[in-house]
Amino acid sequence: MRIDIESLRVFMAVVEEGSIATASRALHLVASAASKRISDLEKDAGSALFYRHSRGVLPTPAGDALYGHARQIFEQFRQIDTLLSEYSGGIRGHVRLSVTYTAMVHYLPDDLRRFTSEHPELKIELVEKPSDVVVRMVENGVVDFGICAMPDPSLRLTCLPYRVDRLFLVVPVGHPYASRESIGFEETLDHDYVGMQEGASIHTLCTRAAEAANRRLKLRIQVTNFEAVRNMVAAGLGIGVLPEVGIPAHERSRLVSVPLAEPWSDRHLNIVCRELENMPAPARMMVEQLTQSNTPKQLLQS
């Protein structure tokens, strides 16, 4: 089966307009020419692509399937056009990465400032996602690399140390745990928790630790960012677990952070990619600079 781009363009317009006549006018074609292209497509496909009725047309299941693929093809053409226009305008490469909230807010701004000052010709596409989504995006080739915590060791991904941040129990001022110098996680499991969304590495760590103790994490509220955790804990709605960078000094008037006496409380953030040697040169340059930006204090035990 051979399909030309112009026929696909006509097909998509007919699906979107619900009428061959309306699509023809939008494309500045005579209706008979558009109709012939649709007929030729159906002949090549060996299947009807539209249901015809008095008010226009509707795609058949085969038509729906073709439309989905056609949209992807034209989106790729749009991306190619954008890429080439950027090259002509001075852009000389792209880096696509997906990172967790912690990396996005607390670590990357300074690192990216340094990188972009040295490589102003590169365009960076950056999205913030939970750790599990970051891993999937790297696996599927949606991004060049990601930054997340503790990817599944069974995954065939390259992991490079980026940062280590310590996790603390966060409680409101006046809470029975507020005077403790440190605390074991299992001891806290009788209390309600304000937790991060599923897929976030902190959620995964806490859930696994509770399961290891044959207990259940009593999640009263789940939120998507550290500020929400702090506000909910300060309101007395539960206790929480946050990294040190997620507990700013100005919160000390209403919150107390207690070190967790657990081996997993040093949370390792990793740069994850499929194959470093096969990564596009701009992305590889960024990874090399990000790994070089670590200090002994930041790397801790990594």
Tab-separated table of C-alpha atoms in Angstrom, residues 7 24 36 54 193 245 248 262 276:
chain	number	residue	atom	x	y	z
A	7	SER	CA	-3.892	12.277	0.071
A	24	SER	CA	-12.344	20.620	-0.286
A	36	LYS	CA	-11.069	10.705	-5.844
A	54	SER	CA	-26.897	12.561	4.175
A	193	TYR	CA	0.648	11.102	56.765
A	245	VAL	CA	16.120	21.274	50.393
A	248	PRO	CA	13.302	26.321	53.869
A	262	GLU	CA	17.122	5.056	58.223
A	276	LEU	CA	25.650	7.415	27.103
